[in-house]
């Protein structure tokens, strides 16, 4: 594993106090959670999550899938998602998945067999996932906030945030907020097992999935694919994307405060192994790709290694059990923190899905 100099310590509070007990860790966890929200992803006004209503607008049936078209509402806001259920399984685990496109919700039944046509930069092999006994709740990120400059002011945020400030929730926070409202719905949906609820995403969706699981314990699993900068990758000594790149190219993703760290990674009072550690002791699967230097696989892996200490030291469970340097295409599934680096480019493809389902079968069945 790569060595980092001057990495802030997970087990030391900002004021220098040390984490000695499990109770201390719960306080430290809150300190970190608040820090990432207030400085990176952004905050919603108190009570923003309240007052949403849900309606099932249509139900489609075939022998491969039951599809429920659902919308959530608050004030003038309406956001759509689809729930795909395996018809042959009672109370399946359910995976919440963000599609990285600004499209309306328009999966149809043919997508269940024809996943390669899914309008996404990633594959969603619905037929395989359903056949293996998992349900999927999928949404397009634009249902929450469009992925475009100024997108942070639109969609759900336009209803919940009257005026954007330097710490207000921005686009990735909106995608995460939307996943959490899907979780609200799923908790009352008697056709799924909401105790086995996962959140999954690739790249910018991976950052979203990680932040979502870090801040909402109802998600007992997260799959974080090629999330890189401001996802699982340690920001210090990053040989790929830097804070100045991400803040410049995607001004709508993170808060104004976070922009003040552009070029100043060393001044962050945290690093991103701490975001990873917030998921402990729950199931977490982080992935990298060999040809994805921009996401800095070495820093993604090191992050998992360091976050693993929280699994073992605080919760007494196995975190990541892996070789010192991860071997390409070897899946490390033993502990609660899984990892693989696949041969290939920046993607969340069929291989990743199969490994994800293998891991869940092992841990959940
Ligand atoms: C860009 C961006 C990354 C992001 C990726 C993606 O490459 O720099 O931070 O993860 O897009 O979402 O595909």
CSV table of C-alpha atoms and ligand atoms in Angstrom, one decimal:
chain,number,residue,atom,x,y,z
A,1,UNK,CA,0.0,0.0,0.0
A,2,UNK,CA,1.2,3.5,-0.8
A,3,UNK,CA,2.4,5.6,2.2
A,4,UNK,CA,1.1,9.1,2.8
A,5,UNK,CA,2.8,11.7,4.8
A,6,UNK,CA,0.7,14.0,7.0
A,7,UNK,CA,-2.6,12.2,6.6
A,8,UNK,CA,-5.0,13.3,9.3
A,9,UNK,CA,-5.8,10.5,11.7
A,10,UNK,CA,-9.2,8.9,11.7
A,11,UNK,CA,-9.1,8.4,15.5
A,12,UNK,CA,-8.2,12.0,16.5
A,13,UNK,CA,-10.9,14.6,16.8
A,14,UNK,CA,-10.3,18.0,15.3
A,15,UNK,CA,-9.5,19.4,18.7
A,16,UNK,CA,-6.8,16.7,19.3
A,17,UNK,CA,-8.8,14.4,21.6
A,18,UNK,CA,-8.2,10.7,20.9
A,19,UNK,CA,-10.9,8.1,20.2
A,20,UNK,CA,-10.5,5.5,22.9
A,21,UNK,CA,-13.9,3.9,23.1
A,22,UNK,CA,-16.8,2.9,20.8
A,23,UNK,CA,-18.8,5.9,22.3
A,24,UNK,CA,-16.0,8.2,21.4
A,25,UNK,CA,-16.1,6.9,17.8
A,26,UNK,CA,-19.8,7.6,17.6
A,27,UNK,CA,-19.0,11.3,18.5
A,28,UNK,CA,-16.1,11.3,16.0
A,29,UNK,CA,-18.3,9.8,13.4
A,30,UNK,CA,-20.8,12.6,13.8
A,31,UNK,CA,-18.0,15.2,13.7
A,32,UNK,CA,-16.8,13.7,10.4
A,33,UNK,CA,-20.3,13.3,8.9
A,34,UNK,CA,-21.1,17.0,9.6
A,35,UNK,CA,-17.7,18.1,8.2
A,36,UNK,CA,-18.3,16.4,4.9
A,37,UNK,CA,-21.8,17.7,4.7
A,38,UNK,CA,-21.0,21.3,5.6
A,39,UNK,CA,-17.8,21.6,3.6
A,40,UNK,CA,-18.1,19.3,0.6
A,41,UNK,CA,-21.6,18.2,-0.4
A,42,UNK,CA,-23.7,20.9,1.3
A,43,UNK,CA,-26.6,21.2,3.7
A,44,UNK,CA,-30.3,21.2,3.4
A,45,UNK,CA,-32.5,23.3,5.7
A,46,UNK,CA,-33.7,21.6,8.9
A,47,UNK,CA,-36.6,19.2,8.2
A,48,UNK,CA,-36.2,19.3,4.4
A,49,UNK,CA,-36.7,15.6,4.2
A,50,UNK,CA,-40.2,15.9,5.7
A,51,UNK,CA,-43.4,16.2,3.9
A,52,UNK,CA,-42.8,14.1,0.8
A,53,UNK,CA,-45.6,12.0,-0.6
A,54,UNK,CA,-45.3,9.1,-3.0
A,55,UNK,CA,-47.6,7.8,-5.6
A,56,UNK,CA,-47.4,4.6,-7.6
A,57,UNK,CA,-48.4,5.9,-11.1
A,58,UNK,CA,-48.3,2.6,-13.0
A,59,UNK,CA,-47.5,-1.1,-12.6
A,60,UNK,CA,-46.3,-3.3,-15.5
A,61,UNK,CA,-46.1,-7.1,-15.3
A,62,UNK,CA,-44.2,-9.8,-17.1
A,63,UNK,CA,-42.8,-13.1,-16.1
A,64,UNK,CA,-39.4,-11.4,-15.8
A,65,UNK,CA,-40.3,-8.4,-13.8
A,66,UNK,CA,-42.9,-6.3,-12.0
A,67,UNK,CA,-42.2,-2.7,-12.6
A,68,UNK,CA,-43.7,0.1,-10.5
A,69,UNK,CA,-43.5,3.6,-11.8
A,70,UNK,CA,-43.3,5.9,-8.7
A,71,UNK,CA,-43.2,9.6,-8.2
A,72,UNK,CA,-42.4,11.7,-5.1
A,73,UNK,CA,-43.8,15.1,-4.5
A,74,UNK,CA,-43.3,18.1,-2.3
A,75,UNK,CA,-44.8,21.5,-3.2
A,76,UNK,CA,-44.3,22.0,-6.9
A,77,UNK,CA,-41.6,19.3,-7.1
A,78,UNK,CA,-42.1,15.9,-8.7
A,79,UNK,CA,-39.4,13.3,-9.1
A,80,UNK,CA,-39.8,9.9,-10.7
A,81,UNK,CA,-38.1,6.6,-10.2
A,82,UNK,CA,-38.8,2.9,-11.2
A,83,UNK,CA,-38.9,-0.1,-8.9
A,84,UNK,CA,-38.1,-3.4,-10.7
A,85,UNK,CA,-39.1,-6.5,-8.7
A,86,UNK,CA,-38.3,-10.1,-9.4
A,87,UNK,CA,-41.7,-11.8,-9.6
A,88,UNK,CA,-40.5,-15.1,-8.2
A,89,UNK,CA,-38.9,-13.8,-5.0
A,90,UNK,CA,-40.6,-12.8,-1.7
A,91,UNK,CA,-39.1,-9.7,0.0
A,92,UNK,CA,-36.0,-9.4,-2.1
A,93,UNK,CA,-33.1,-7.1,-1.1
A,94,UNK,CA,-33.2,-3.9,-3.0
A,95,UNK,CA,-30.5,-1.9,-4.7
A,96,UNK,CA,-30.9,1.9,-5.3
A,97,UNK,CA,-29.1,2.9,-8.4
A,98,UNK,CA,-28.5,6.4,-10.0
A,99,UNK,CA,-28.4,6.5,-13.8
A,100,UNK,CA,-26.0,9.3,-14.8
A,101,UNK,CA,-28.1,11.0,-17.4
A,102,UNK,CA,-30.4,13.9,-17.7
A,103,UNK,CA,-33.3,11.8,-19.0
A,104,UNK,CA,-36.8,11.4,-17.9
A,105,UNK,CA,-37.6,8.1,-16.3
A,106,UNK,CA,-38.2,5.8,-19.4
A,107,UNK,CA,-37.1,2.3,-18.8
A,108,UNK,CA,-39.5,-0.1,-20.4
A,109,UNK,CA,-39.9,-3.9,-20.0
A,110,UNK,CA,-37.6,-4.6,-22.9
A,111,UNK,CA,-34.7,-3.1,-21.0
A,112,UNK,CA,-35.0,-6.0,-18.6
A,113,UNK,CA,-33.5,-8.2,-21.3
A,114,UNK,CA,-31.8,-5.7,-23.3
A,115,UNK,CA,-29.6,-3.9,-20.7
A,116,UNK,CA,-27.0,-2.8,-23.2
A,117,UNK,CA,-29.5,-0.4,-24.6
A,118,UNK,CA,-30.1,1.2,-21.2
A,119,UNK,CA,-29.5,4.9,-21.7
A,120,UNK,CA,-26.6,5.1,-19.4
A,121,UNK,CA,-22.8,5.4,-19.4
A,122,UNK,CA,-22.9,2.3,-17.3
A,123,UNK,CA,-24.7,-1.0,-17.8
A,124,UNK,CA,-27.6,-2.0,-15.8
A,125,UNK,CA,-28.1,-5.8,-16.5
A,126,UNK,CA,-31.6,-5.8,-15.0
A,127,UNK,CA,-32.5,-9.3,-16.3
A,128,UNK,CA,-29.5,-10.8,-14.5
A,129,UNK,CA,-30.0,-8.8,-11.3
A,130,UNK,CA,-33.7,-9.8,-11.1
A,131,UNK,CA,-33.1,-13.4,-11.9
A,132,UNK,CA,-30.6,-13.6,-9.1
A,133,UNK,CA,-33.3,-12.4,-6.7
A,134,UNK,CA,-32.6,-8.7,-6.2
A,135,UNK,CA,-34.9,-5.8,-6.7
A,136,UNK,CA,-33.6,-2.5,-8.2
A,137,UNK,CA,-34.9,1.1,-7.6
A,138,UNK,CA,-33.4,3.2,-10.4
A,139,UNK,CA,-33.5,6.9,-11.0
A,140,UNK,CA,-32.0,9.4,-13.5
A,141,UNK,CA,-29.9,12.0,-11.7
A,142,UNK,CA,-31.9,14.7,-13.5
A,143,UNK,CA,-35.0,13.6,-11.5
A,144,UNK,CA,-33.2,15.2,-8.5
A,145,UNK,CA,-31.1,17.9,-10.2
A,146,UNK,CA,-29.7,18.1,-13.7
A,147,UNK,CA,-26.1,17.4,-14.1
A,148,UNK,CA,-25.1,20.7,-15.6
A,149,UNK,CA,-23.7,24.1,-14.5
A,150,UNK,CA,-26.3,25.8,-12.3
A,151,UNK,CA,-28.0,22.4,-11.9
A,152,UNK,CA,-27.5,22.8,-8.1
A,153,UNK,CA,-30.3,25.4,-8.2
A,154,UNK,CA,-32.8,23.3,-10.1
A,155,UNK,CA,-34.9,20.2,-9.4
A,156,UNK,CA,-35.4,19.3,-5.8
A,157,UNK,CA,-33.1,22.1,-4.6
A,158,UNK,CA,-35.3,24.8,-6.1
A,159,UNK,CA,-38.1,23.8,-3.8
A,160,UNK,CA,-36.0,23.0,-0.7
A,161,UNK,CA,-33.4,25.8,-0.8
A,162,UNK,CA,-34.7,29.4,-1.1
A,163,UNK,CA,-31.2,30.9,-1.7
A,164,UNK,CA,-28.0,29.1,-2.3
A,165,UNK,CA,-25.2,30.0,0.2
A,166,UNK,CA,-21.6,28.9,0.4
A,167,UNK,CA,-22.7,25.8,2.4
A,168,UNK,CA,-25.9,24.9,0.7
A,169,UNK,CA,-26.5,21.4,-0.8
A,170,UNK,CA,-25.5,21.2,-4.4
A,171,UNK,CA,-26.1,18.7,-7.2
A,172,UNK,CA,-24.4,15.6,-5.7
A,173,UNK,CA,-26.1,16.2,-2.4
A,174,UNK,CA,-29.4,16.4,-4.4
A,175,UNK,CA,-28.8,13.0,-6.0
A,176,UNK,CA,-28.0,11.6,-2.6
A,177,UNK,CA,-31.1,13.3,-1.0
A,178,UNK,CA,-33.2,11.7,-3.7
A,179,UNK,CA,-31.8,8.2,-2.9
A,180,UNK,CA,-32.6,8.7,0.7
A,181,UNK,CA,-36.2,9.6,-0.2
A,182,UNK,CA,-36.4,6.4,-2.3
A,183,UNK,CA,-35.3,4.7,0.9
A,184,UNK,CA,-38.2,6.4,2.8
A,185,UNK,CA,-40.5,4.9,0.2
A,186,UNK,CA,-38.9,1.5,0.3
A,187,UNK,CA,-39.3,1.3,4.1
A,188,UNK,CA,-43.0,1.3,3.5
A,189,UNK,CA,-43.0,-1.0,0.4
A,190,UNK,CA,-44.0,-4.5,1.5
A,191,UNK,CA,-42.7,-6.1,-1.6
A,192,UNK,CA,-39.0,-5.6,-0.7
A,193,UNK,CA,-36.8,-6.2,2.3
A,194,UNK,CA,-35.7,-2.7,3.4
A,195,UNK,CA,-33.4,-4.2,6.0
A,196,UNK,CA,-31.2,-5.2,3.0
A,197,UNK,CA,-31.1,-2.0,1.1
A,198,UNK,CA,-28.0,-1.0,-0.9
A,199,UNK,CA,-27.0,2.2,-2.8
A,200,UNK,CA,-24.8,1.8,-5.9
A,201,UNK,CA,-23.2,4.2,-8.3
A,202,UNK,CA,-20.4,4.7,-10.7
A,203,UNK,CA,-18.0,7.6,-10.8
A,204,UNK,CA,-19.9,10.7,-9.9
A,205,UNK,CA,-22.6,8.3,-9.0
A,206,UNK,CA,-20.0,6.4,-6.9
A,207,UNK,CA,-19.2,9.6,-5.0
A,208,UNK,CA,-23.0,9.9,-4.5
A,209,UNK,CA,-23.4,6.3,-3.3
A,210,UNK,CA,-20.5,6.7,-0.8
A,211,UNK,CA,-21.8,9.9,0.7
A,212,UNK,CA,-25.3,8.5,0.9
A,213,UNK,CA,-24.2,5.4,2.8
A,214,UNK,CA,-21.9,7.4,4.9
A,215,UNK,CA,-24.8,9.6,6.1
A,216,UNK,CA,-27.7,7.2,6.1
A,217,UNK,CA,-27.5,4.0,8.1
A,218,UNK,CA,-30.6,2.5,6.6
A,219,UNK,CA,-28.4,1.6,3.7
A,220,UNK,CA,-26.7,-1.6,4.8
A,221,UNK,CA,-24.6,-1.8,1.7
A,222,UNK,CA,-22.9,0.5,-0.8
A,223,UNK,CA,-21.2,-0.3,-4.1
A,224,UNK,CA,-18.8,2.5,-5.0
A,225,UNK,CA,-17.5,2.2,-8.5
A,226,UNK,CA,-14.4,4.1,-9.8
A,227,UNK,CA,-15.4,7.1,-7.6
A,228,UNK,CA,-12.0,8.8,-7.5
A,229,UNK,CA,-11.6,12.4,-6.4
A,230,UNK,CA,-14.0,13.4,-3.7
A,231,UNK,CA,-15.2,9.8,-3.6
A,232,UNK,CA,-13.1,7.0,-2.1
A,233,UNK,CA,-9.7,8.3,-3.3
A,234,UNK,CA,-7.4,10.0,-0.8
A,235,UNK,CA,-7.1,13.6,-2.0
A,236,UNK,CA,-3.5,14.1,-0.8
A,237,UNK,CA,-0.8,12.9,-3.1
A,238,UNK,CA,-3.3,12.2,-5.7
A,239,UNK,CA,-1.7,11.5,-9.1
A,240,UNK,CA,-5.0,11.8,-11.0
A,241,UNK,CA,-7.8,14.3,-10.6
A,242,UNK,CA,-7.1,17.1,-8.2
A,243,UNK,CA,-9.5,19.3,-6.2
A,244,UNK,CA,-8.8,22.2,-8.6
A,245,UNK,CA,-9.8,20.1,-11.6
A,246,UNK,CA,-13.0,18.8,-10.1
A,247,UNK,CA,-14.1,22.2,-8.7
A,248,UNK,CA,-13.3,24.0,-11.9
A,249,UNK,CA,-14.9,21.4,-14.3
A,250,UNK,CA,-17.9,20.6,-12.2
A,251,UNK,CA,-18.8,23.8,-10.3
A,252,UNK,CA,-22.3,22.6,-9.5
A,253,UNK,CA,-21.3,19.4,-7.7
A,254,UNK,CA,-19.8,20.7,-4.4
A,255,UNK,CA,-20.1,23.7,-2.1
A,256,UNK,CA,-18.4,27.0,-2.4
A,257,UNK,CA,-16.4,26.3,0.7
A,258,UNK,CA,-14.9,23.2,-0.9
A,259,UNK,CA,-13.6,25.3,-3.8
A,260,UNK,CA,-11.4,27.2,-1.3
A,261,UNK,CA,-9.4,23.9,-0.9
A,262,UNK,CA,-8.5,23.8,-4.6
A,263,UNK,CA,-4.8,23.4,-4.8
A,264,UNK,CA,-4.6,23.1,-1.1
A,265,UNK,CA,-5.3,19.4,-0.4
A,266,UNK,CA,-2.7,19.6,2.4
A,267,UNK,CA,-5.0,22.0,4.3
A,268,UNK,CA,-8.0,19.7,4.5
A,269,UNK,CA,-8.6,18.7,8.1
A,270,UNK,CA,-9.8,15.4,6.8
A,271,UNK,CA,-9.1,13.0,3.9
A,272,UNK,CA,-11.4,10.7,2.0
A,273,UNK,CA,-10.5,7.5,3.8
A,274,UNK,CA,-12.6,9.1,6.6
A,275,UNK,CA,-15.6,9.3,4.3
A,276,UNK,CA,-15.1,5.6,3.6
A,277,UNK,CA,-14.8,4.8,7.3
A,278,UNK,CA,-18.2,6.2,8.0
A,279,UNK,CA,-19.9,3.2,6.4
A,280,UNK,CA,-18.4,0.8,9.0
A,281,UNK,CA,-19.4,-1.7,10.1
A,282,UNK,CA,-21.8,-2.1,7.2
A,283,UNK,CA,-21.1,-3.8,3.9
A,284,UNK,CA,-19.1,-1.7,1.4
A,285,UNK,CA,-17.6,-2.6,-1.9
A,286,UNK,CA,-15.1,-0.2,-3.6
A,287,UNK,CA,-13.9,-0.8,-7.1
A,288,UNK,CA,-11.1,0.6,-9.3
A,289,UNK,CA,-10.1,0.0,-12.9
A,290,UNK,CA,-6.5,-0.5,-14.1
A,291,UNK,CA,-6.8,2.1,-16.9
A,292,UNK,CA,-8.5,4.7,-14.7
A,293,UNK,CA,-5.5,6.8,-13.6
A,294,UNK,CA,-7.8,9.9,-13.3
A,295,UNK,CA,-9.6,8.2,-10.4
A,296,UNK,CA,-6.2,7.2,-8.8
A,297,UNK,CA,-6.7,3.5,-8.0
A,298,UNK,CA,-3.8,3.5,-5.6
A,299,UNK,CA,-5.5,6.1,-3.5
A,300,UNK,CA,-8.8,4.4,-3.6
A,301,UNK,CA,-7.2,1.2,-2.4
A,302,UNK,CA,-5.2,2.9,0.4
A,303,UNK,CA,-8.4,4.5,1.6
A,304,UNK,CA,-10.1,1.2,2.0
A,305,UNK,CA,-7.1,-0.2,3.9
A,306,UNK,CA,-7.0,2.7,6.3
A,307,UNK,CA,-10.8,2.8,6.8
A,308,UNK,CA,-10.7,-0.9,7.6
A,309,UNK,CA,-9.2,-0.1,10.9
A,310,UNK,CA,-12.6,1.3,12.0
A,311,UNK,CA,-14.2,-2.1,11.1
A,312,UNK,CA,-11.7,-4.1,13.2
A,313,UNK,CA,-10.8,-1.7,16.0
A,314,UNK,CA,-14.2,-0.2,16.8
A,315,UNK,CA,-16.6,-2.9,15.7
A,316,UNK,CA,-14.5,-6.1,15.9
A,317,UNK,CA,-15.4,-7.2,12.4
A,318,UNK,CA,-13.2,-7.8,9.4
A,319,UNK,CA,-12.8,-4.8,7.0
A,320,UNK,CA,-10.7,-5.3,3.9
A,321,UNK,CA,-8.7,-8.5,3.7
A,322,UNK,CA,-6.4,-8.1,0.7
A,323,UNK,CA,-2.9,-8.5,-0.6
A,324,UNK,CA,-0.5,-5.6,0.1
A,325,UNK,CA,-0.9,-4.6,-3.6
A,326,UNK,CA,-4.2,-5.7,-5.1
A,327,UNK,CA,-4.0,-8.2,-7.9
A,328,UNK,CA,-6.0,-7.2,-11.0
A,329,UNK,CA,-9.3,-9.1,-11.4
A,330,UNK,CA,-9.1,-10.7,-8.0
A,331,UNK,CA,-12.1,-10.0,-5.9
A,332,UNK,CA,-11.4,-9.5,-2.2
A,333,UNK,CA,-14.7,-10.5,-0.6
A,334,UNK,CA,-13.7,-11.9,2.8
A,335,UNK,CA,-14.4,-9.0,5.1
A,336,UNK,CA,-17.2,-6.4,5.2
A,337,UNK,CA,-15.2,-4.1,3.1
A,338,UNK,CA,-14.7,-5.6,-0.4
A,339,UNK,CA,-12.5,-4.4,-3.2
A,340,UNK,CA,-11.4,-5.2,-6.7
A,341,UNK,CA,-9.5,-3.6,-9.4
A,342,UNK,CA,-10.6,-4.8,-12.8
A,343,UNK,CA,-8.6,-4.8,-16.0
A,344,UNK,CA,-10.0,-2.1,-18.2
A,345,UNK,CA,-11.3,1.4,-18.4
A,346,UNK,CA,-13.3,3.7,-16.2
A,347,UNK,CA,-16.6,1.8,-16.1
A,348,UNK,CA,-19.2,-0.1,-14.1
A,349,UNK,CA,-19.8,-3.0,-16.3
A,350,UNK,CA,-21.1,-6.5,-16.4
A,351,UNK,CA,-18.1,-7.9,-14.6
A,352,UNK,CA,-18.6,-5.4,-11.7
A,353,UNK,CA,-22.3,-6.3,-11.4
A,354,UNK,CA,-21.5,-10.1,-11.2
A,355,UNK,CA,-18.9,-9.5,-8.5
A,356,UNK,CA,-21.3,-7.3,-6.6
A,357,UNK,CA,-24.0,-9.9,-6.7
A,358,UNK,CA,-21.5,-12.6,-5.7
A,359,UNK,CA,-20.5,-10.6,-2.7
A,360,UNK,CA,-24.1,-9.9,-1.7
A,361,UNK,CA,-25.0,-13.6,-2.1
A,362,UNK,CA,-22.1,-14.5,0.2
A,363,UNK,CA,-23.0,-11.9,2.9
A,364,UNK,CA,-26.8,-11.8,2.7
A,365,UNK,CA,-28.0,-15.2,1.7
B,1,LIG,C1,-15.1,13.2,-14.7
B,1,LIG,C2,-14.8,13.7,-13.3
B,1,LIG,C3,-14.7,12.6,-12.3
B,1,LIG,C4,-16.0,11.8,-12.4
B,1,LIG,C5,-16.2,11.4,-13.8
B,1,LIG,C6,-17.5,10.6,-14.0
B,1,LIG,O1,-14.0,12.5,-15.2
B,1,LIG,O2,-13.5,14.4,-13.4
B,1,LIG,O3,-14.6,13.1,-11.0
B,1,LIG,O4,-16.0,10.8,-11.5
B,1,LIG,O5,-16.3,12.5,-14.7
B,1,LIG,O6,-18.5,10.8,-13.3
B,1,LIG,O7,-17.6,9.8,-15.0
